[in-house]
Amino acid sequence: MKPISSYWVEKTWRKMSAMSPNKAISLGQQLENKQPYAMTYLLAYGERENMNQDEKELLLYLGMVVWQMMLTGNHNLPTVSIDQIEQMEEKNLTMIDYLSAESENNFQEAILAIFDNYNQPEVLRYVVEALEEEDDDECDIRDEMKGAFFLPLKTIIDCFDQ
């Protein structure tokens, strides 16, 4: 798939942030119908990591935003399979293990290399920035959980980017 431009990432994010709660529920149902394994993965991941309700909702919301962003690049995204999700998650876990073994200086260089060599850098940048900015007093998003969002969201991006 061609990389999604920053223009489409920004436009999609704005559209999603202005969405009414009823429209968001409808979009969640569309995600469940069109990408059932992606939806199940995000829901199961939130349970697996003992996320609270606000964190689970944020993970699902960000997953829906990523899905909408990826649709701008391919209006007929193929349905991802559970096997694809498991393979991509394993690949990303290996990458995270490698990065966590790096020293602080090399870690930052490795992160920059991921962005430089990643096919969807703008979508991934959105995920990272959304997690950094998530500081809503009305939501209970624990700082220590923000890092846990990266793996499932990158995994979903990678699956959609096939």
Tab-separated table of C-alpha atoms in Angstrom:
chain	number	residue	atom	x	y	z
A	1	MET	CA	0.000	0.000	0.000
A	2	LYS	CA	1.161	3.512	-0.675
A	3	PRO	CA	2.077	5.534	2.404
A	4	ILE	CA	-0.776	7.595	3.816
A	5	SER	CA	0.151	11.270	3.604
A	6	SER	CA	0.137	13.630	6.558
A	7	TYR	CA	-2.744	15.451	4.844
A	8	TRP	CA	-5.010	12.370	5.004
A	9	VAL	CA	-3.862	11.467	8.498
A	10	GLU	CA	-4.741	14.962	9.736
A	11	LYS	CA	-8.024	15.098	7.815
A	12	THR	CA	-9.109	11.703	9.164
A	13	TRP	CA	-8.118	12.610	12.715
A	14	ARG	CA	-10.158	15.841	12.527
A	15	LYS	CA	-13.179	13.998	11.144
A	16	MET	CA	-12.955	11.375	13.892
A	17	SER	CA	-12.498	13.906	16.693
A	18	ALA	CA	-15.630	15.776	15.575
A	19	MET	CA	-17.695	12.596	15.384
A	20	SER	CA	-20.805	12.284	17.535
A	21	PRO	CA	-20.998	9.399	20.034
A	22	ASN	CA	-23.762	7.747	17.979
A	23	LYS	CA	-21.665	7.937	14.817
A	24	ALA	CA	-18.694	6.481	16.718
A	25	ILE	CA	-20.836	3.543	17.854
A	26	SER	CA	-21.974	3.004	14.269
A	27	LEU	CA	-18.366	3.116	13.077
A	28	GLY	CA	-17.411	0.580	15.748
A	29	GLN	CA	-20.106	-1.734	14.384
A	30	GLN	CA	-18.689	-1.260	10.883
A	31	LEU	CA	-15.219	-2.140	12.141
A	32	GLU	CA	-16.627	-5.262	13.789
A	33	ASN	CA	-18.377	-6.277	10.532
A	34	LYS	CA	-15.527	-5.480	8.139
A	35	GLN	CA	-12.506	-6.281	10.324
A	36	PRO	CA	-13.782	-8.694	12.996
A	37	TYR	CA	-10.355	-10.074	13.915
A	38	ALA	CA	-8.851	-6.599	14.259
A	39	MET	CA	-11.720	-5.585	16.538
A	40	THR	CA	-11.433	-8.781	18.585
A	41	TYR	CA	-7.669	-8.333	18.882
A	42	LEU	CA	-7.996	-4.791	20.224
A	43	LEU	CA	-10.689	-5.812	22.712
A	44	ALA	CA	-8.754	-8.883	23.846
A	45	TYR	CA	-5.522	-6.904	24.150
A	46	GLY	CA	-7.185	-4.448	26.518
A	47	GLU	CA	-8.346	-7.350	28.676
A	48	ARG	CA	-4.984	-9.125	28.495
A	49	GLU	CA	-3.130	-6.028	29.678
A	50	ASN	CA	-5.638	-5.312	32.479
A	51	MET	CA	-6.554	-1.948	31.042
A	52	ASN	CA	-9.276	-0.011	32.804
A	53	GLN	CA	-12.453	0.956	30.934
A	54	ASP	CA	-11.133	4.343	29.775
A	55	GLU	CA	-7.934	2.749	28.475
A	56	LYS	CA	-9.881	0.021	26.631
A	57	GLU	CA	-12.104	2.660	25.053
A	58	LEU	CA	-9.096	4.750	24.002
A	59	LEU	CA	-7.386	1.715	22.473
A	60	LEU	CA	-10.507	0.851	20.501
A	61	TYR	CA	-10.996	4.469	19.436
A	62	LEU	CA	-7.387	4.792	18.257
A	63	GLY	CA	-7.772	1.480	16.424
A	64	MET	CA	-10.842	2.853	14.641
A	65	VAL	CA	-8.943	6.029	13.717
A	66	VAL	CA	-6.066	3.947	12.332
A	67	TRP	CA	-8.542	1.835	10.340
A	68	GLN	CA	-10.127	4.973	8.880
A	69	MET	CA	-6.700	6.393	8.014
A	70	MET	CA	-5.700	3.181	6.284
A	71	LEU	CA	-8.960	3.191	4.318
A	72	THR	CA	-7.858	6.472	2.720
A	73	GLY	CA	-4.997	4.546	1.112
A	74	ASN	CA	-7.014	1.484	0.136
A	75	HIS	CA	-10.785	1.770	0.115
A	76	ASN	CA	-11.054	-2.012	-0.103
A	77	LEU	CA	-8.783	-3.102	2.716
A	78	PRO	CA	-8.689	-6.885	2.823
A	79	THR	CA	-9.983	-8.454	6.015
A	80	VAL	CA	-7.041	-9.281	8.238
A	81	SER	CA	-6.848	-12.779	9.658
A	82	ILE	CA	-5.987	-13.893	13.145
A	83	ASP	CA	-2.840	-15.519	11.695
A	84	GLN	CA	-1.711	-12.176	10.234
A	85	ILE	CA	-2.307	-10.457	13.555
A	86	GLU	CA	-0.359	-13.108	15.463
A	87	GLN	CA	2.548	-12.957	12.989
A	88	MET	CA	2.718	-9.163	13.080
A	89	GLU	CA	2.448	-9.049	16.849
A	90	GLU	CA	5.299	-11.557	17.164
A	91	LYS	CA	7.409	-9.508	14.736
A	92	ASN	CA	6.687	-6.342	16.727
A	93	LEU	CA	7.449	-8.057	20.045
A	94	THR	CA	10.812	-9.116	18.623
A	95	MET	CA	11.445	-5.503	17.559
A	96	ILE	CA	10.464	-4.204	21.016
A	97	ASP	CA	12.745	-6.753	22.698
A	98	TYR	CA	15.596	-5.625	20.468
A	99	LEU	CA	14.935	-1.954	21.187
A	100	SER	CA	14.633	-2.480	24.929
A	101	ALA	CA	18.089	-4.091	24.909
A	102	GLU	CA	19.616	-1.009	23.301
A	103	SER	CA	21.244	1.730	25.322
A	104	GLU	CA	19.474	5.110	25.583
A	105	ASN	CA	21.394	6.659	22.664
A	106	ASN	CA	20.991	3.676	20.395
A	107	PHE	CA	17.340	3.364	21.396
A	108	GLN	CA	16.529	6.818	20.042
A	109	GLU	CA	18.462	6.065	16.873
A	110	ALA	CA	16.587	2.780	16.490
A	111	ILE	CA	13.220	4.545	16.895
A	112	LEU	CA	14.212	7.087	14.254
A	113	ALA	CA	15.269	4.234	11.972
A	114	ILE	CA	11.845	2.617	12.412
A	115	PHE	CA	10.165	5.818	11.252
A	116	ASP	CA	12.632	6.287	8.392
A	117	ASN	CA	12.093	2.771	7.081
A	118	TYR	CA	8.420	2.369	7.941
A	119	ASN	CA	5.877	2.356	5.118
A	120	GLN	CA	3.250	4.234	7.136
A	121	PRO	CA	5.291	6.762	9.136
A	122	GLU	CA	2.522	9.377	9.302
A	123	VAL	CA	-0.030	6.920	10.691
A	124	LEU	CA	2.485	5.655	13.246
A	125	ARG	CA	3.420	9.245	14.112
A	126	TYR	CA	-0.275	9.958	14.760
A	127	VAL	CA	-0.426	7.013	17.196
A	128	VAL	CA	2.677	8.152	19.078
A	129	GLU	CA	1.509	11.776	19.237
A	130	ALA	CA	-2.010	10.776	20.314
A	131	LEU	CA	-0.572	8.752	23.175
A	132	GLU	CA	1.774	11.546	24.210
A	133	GLU	CA	-1.028	14.112	24.164
A	134	GLU	CA	-3.639	11.969	25.913
A	135	ASP	CA	-3.912	13.839	29.176
A	136	ASP	CA	-7.653	14.322	29.565
A	137	ASP	CA	-8.729	14.981	33.142
A	138	GLU	CA	-12.049	13.274	32.388
A	139	CYS	CA	-10.383	10.002	31.399
A	140	ASP	CA	-8.430	7.630	33.593
A	141	ILE	CA	-5.463	6.819	31.347
A	142	ARG	CA	-2.534	5.723	33.481
A	143	ASP	CA	0.864	6.977	32.311
A	144	GLU	CA	2.397	3.525	32.761
A	145	MET	CA	-0.176	2.066	30.355
A	146	LYS	CA	0.477	4.452	27.472
A	147	GLY	CA	3.376	2.323	26.250
A	148	ALA	CA	1.091	-0.713	26.138
A	149	PHE	CA	-0.965	0.925	23.404
A	150	PHE	CA	1.927	0.972	20.930
A	151	LEU	CA	2.147	-2.779	20.262
A	152	PRO	CA	-1.470	-3.476	19.284
A	153	LEU	CA	-1.815	-0.281	17.257
A	154	LYS	CA	1.404	-0.851	15.307
A	155	THR	CA	0.353	-4.461	14.800
A	156	ILE	CA	-2.973	-3.337	13.316
A	157	ILE	CA	-1.253	-0.782	11.067
A	158	ASP	CA	1.126	-3.481	9.832
A	159	CYS	CA	-1.754	-5.855	9.100
A	160	PHE	CA	-3.700	-3.233	7.164
A	161	ASP	CA	-0.548	-2.224	5.268
A	162	GLN	CA	-0.239	-5.541	3.428
